[in-house]
PDB file of C-alpha atoms in Angstrom:
ATOM      1  CA  TYR Q 964      50.802  23.797 -82.502  1.00 82.00           C
ATOM      2  CA  GLN Q 965      47.573  21.785 -82.611  1.00 94.00           C
ATOM      3  CA  LEU Q 966      47.303  18.663 -84.734  1.00 97.00           C
ATOM      4  CA  GLU Q 967      43.898  17.434 -85.957  1.00 97.00           C
ATOM      5  CA  ILE Q 968      44.272  13.682 -85.653  1.00 97.00           C
ATOM      6  CA  ASN Q 969      41.950  12.698 -88.503  1.00 96.00           C
ATOM      7  CA  GLN Q 970      43.277  15.168 -91.042  1.00 95.00           C
ATOM      8  CA  ALA Q 971      47.013  15.408 -90.399  1.00 96.00           C
ATOM      9  CA  PRO Q 972      49.279  13.778 -92.988  1.00 97.00           C
ATOM     10  CA  TRP Q 973      52.254  11.809 -91.699  1.00 97.00           C
ATOM     11  CA  PHE Q 974      54.719  14.677 -92.038  1.00 97.00           C
ATOM     12  CA  GLU Q 975      52.672  16.874 -89.685  1.00 97.00           C
ATOM     13  CA  TRP Q 976      52.827  14.167 -87.030  1.00 98.00           C
ATOM     14  CA  THR Q 977      56.627  14.434 -87.129  1.00 97.00           C
ATOM     15  CA  LEU Q 978      56.369  17.993 -85.775  1.00 96.00           C
ATOM     16  CA  LEU Q 979      55.415  16.496 -82.415  1.00 97.00           C
ATOM     17  CA  GLU Q 980      58.195  15.601 -79.996  1.00 93.00           C
ATOM     18  CA  GLY Q 981      58.647  11.846 -79.813  1.00 94.00           C
ATOM     19  CA  ILE Q 982      57.139  11.127 -83.247  1.00 97.00           C
ATOM     20  CA  GLY Q 983      59.593  10.210 -85.968  1.00 97.00           C
ATOM     21  CA  GLU Q 984      58.841   9.438 -89.586  1.00 97.00           C
ATOM     22  CA  LYS Q 985      58.353   5.714 -89.012  1.00 98.00           C
ATOM     23  CA  LEU Q 986      55.824   6.175 -86.197  1.00 98.00           C
ATOM     24  CA  ALA Q 987      54.095   9.023 -88.044  1.00 98.00           C
ATOM     25  CA  ARG Q 988      53.566   6.797 -91.072  1.00 98.00           C
ATOM     26  CA  ARG Q 989      52.307   4.017 -88.783  1.00 98.00           C
ATOM     27  CA  ILE Q 990      49.732   6.378 -87.225  1.00 98.00           C
ATOM     28  CA  VAL Q 991      48.375   7.393 -90.625  1.00 97.00           C
ATOM     29  CA  ALA Q 992      48.377   3.773 -91.861  1.00 97.00           C
ATOM     30  CA  PHE Q 993      46.478   2.738 -88.719  1.00 97.00           C
ATOM     31  CA  ARG Q 994      43.919   5.501 -89.308  1.00 96.00           C
ATOM     32  CA  ASP Q 995      43.568   4.530 -92.975  1.00 96.00           C
ATOM     33  CA  ALA Q 996      43.104   0.841 -92.112  1.00 97.00           C
ATOM     34  CA  ASN Q 997      40.738   1.310 -89.150  1.00 95.00           C
ATOM     35  CA  GLY Q 998      38.835   4.443 -90.055  1.00 94.00           C
ATOM     36  CA  PRO Q 999      38.971   7.847 -88.414  1.00 95.00           C
ATOM     37  CA  PHE Q1000      39.786   8.136 -84.740  1.00 96.00           C
ATOM     38  CA  LYS Q1001      36.567   8.570 -82.749  1.00 95.00           C
ATOM     39  CA  THR Q1002      38.324  10.006 -79.691  1.00 95.00           C
ATOM     40  CA  ILE Q1003      41.736  11.491 -79.072  1.00 96.00           C
ATOM     41  CA  ALA Q1004      42.468   8.580 -76.737  1.00 96.00           C
ATOM     42  CA  ASP Q1005      42.110   6.172 -79.689  1.00 97.00           C
ATOM     43  CA  VAL Q1006      45.565   7.281 -80.829  1.00 97.00           C
ATOM     44  CA  ARG Q1007      46.936   5.164 -77.963  1.00 97.00           C
ATOM     45  CA  ASN Q1008      45.849   2.057 -79.903  1.00 97.00           C
ATOM     46  CA  VAL Q1009      48.529   2.664 -82.528  1.00 98.00           C
ATOM     47  CA  PRO Q1010      51.456   0.281 -82.003  1.00 97.00           C
ATOM     48  CA  GLY Q1011      54.426   2.303 -80.788  1.00 96.00           C
ATOM     49  CA  ILE Q1012      52.414   4.891 -78.851  1.00 97.00           C
ATOM     50  CA  GLY Q1013      53.377   4.031 -75.305  1.00 95.00           C
ATOM     51  CA  PRO Q1014      52.651   5.945 -72.095  1.00 96.00           C
ATOM     52  CA  GLN Q1015      55.658   8.246 -72.433  1.00 96.00           C
ATOM     53  CA  THR Q1016      54.949   9.169 -76.055  1.00 96.00           C
ATOM     54  CA  TRP Q1017      51.272   9.637 -75.225  1.00 96.00           C
ATOM     55  CA  GLU Q1018      52.094  12.086 -72.425  1.00 96.00           C
ATOM     56  CA  GLN Q1019      54.360  14.054 -74.789  1.00 96.00           C
ATOM     57  CA  ILE Q1020      51.877  14.377 -77.652  1.00 97.00           C
ATOM     58  CA  ARG Q1021      48.487  14.522 -75.898  1.00 97.00           C
ATOM     59  CA  PRO Q1022      48.455  18.318 -75.290  1.00 96.00           C
ATOM     60  CA  TRP Q1023      48.887  18.971 -79.018  1.00 97.00           C
ATOM     61  CA  LEU Q1024      46.160  16.669 -80.351  1.00 97.00           C
ATOM     62  CA  THR Q1025      42.718  17.867 -81.386  1.00 97.00           C
ATOM     63  CA  LEU Q1026      39.653  16.216 -82.843  1.00 96.00           C
ATOM     64  CA  ASN Q1027      37.189  18.254 -84.851  1.00 91.00           C
ATOM     65  CA  ASP Q1028      33.475  17.655 -84.571  1.00 70.00           C
ATOM     66  CA  PRO Q1029      33.167  13.913 -83.896  1.00 57.00           C
ATOM     67  CA  SER Q1030      30.027  13.775 -86.048  1.00 55.00           C
ATOM     68  CA  THR Q1031      32.300  14.192 -89.072  1.00 52.00           C
ATOM     69  CA  VAL Q1032      33.997  10.901 -88.227  1.00 49.00           C
ATOM     70  CA  THR Q1033      31.185   8.741 -89.553  1.00 47.00           C
ATOM     71  CA  ASN Q1034      29.910   8.874 -93.081  1.00 43.00           C
ATOM     72  CA  PRO Q1035      26.583  10.658 -93.475  1.00 41.00           C
ATOM     73  CA  PRO Q1036      23.653   8.403 -94.365  1.00 41.00           C
ATOM     74  CA  VAL Q1037      23.165   7.806 -98.045  1.00 40.00           C
ATOM     75  CA  THR Q1038      19.943   9.261 -99.362  1.00 44.00           C
ATOM     76  CA  ASN Q1039      18.305   8.390-102.614  1.00 44.00           C
ATOM     77  CA  PRO Q1040      17.948  11.315-105.003  1.00 48.00           C
ATOM     78  CA  VAL Q1041      14.436  12.360-105.841  1.00 50.00           C
ATOM     79  CA  PRO Q1042      13.641  11.303-109.430  1.00 50.00           C
TER      80      PRO Q1042
END
């Protein structure tokens, strides 16, 4: 099972060993508050993701094209 870290809802995070509902909700809240993760390693910044949990979940985490993390530039429509 691969989990896309910027798209997964909290309940998908609970499919990973070591991630319960409380931590899963914290991960999604962290992402919502701080913006999309730019690297997979950024998940380690979530409170509650310690070294042991990180080692358990790291093989299952994916990050789609990082260019989709930032918002595209706003362009003015041609009148």
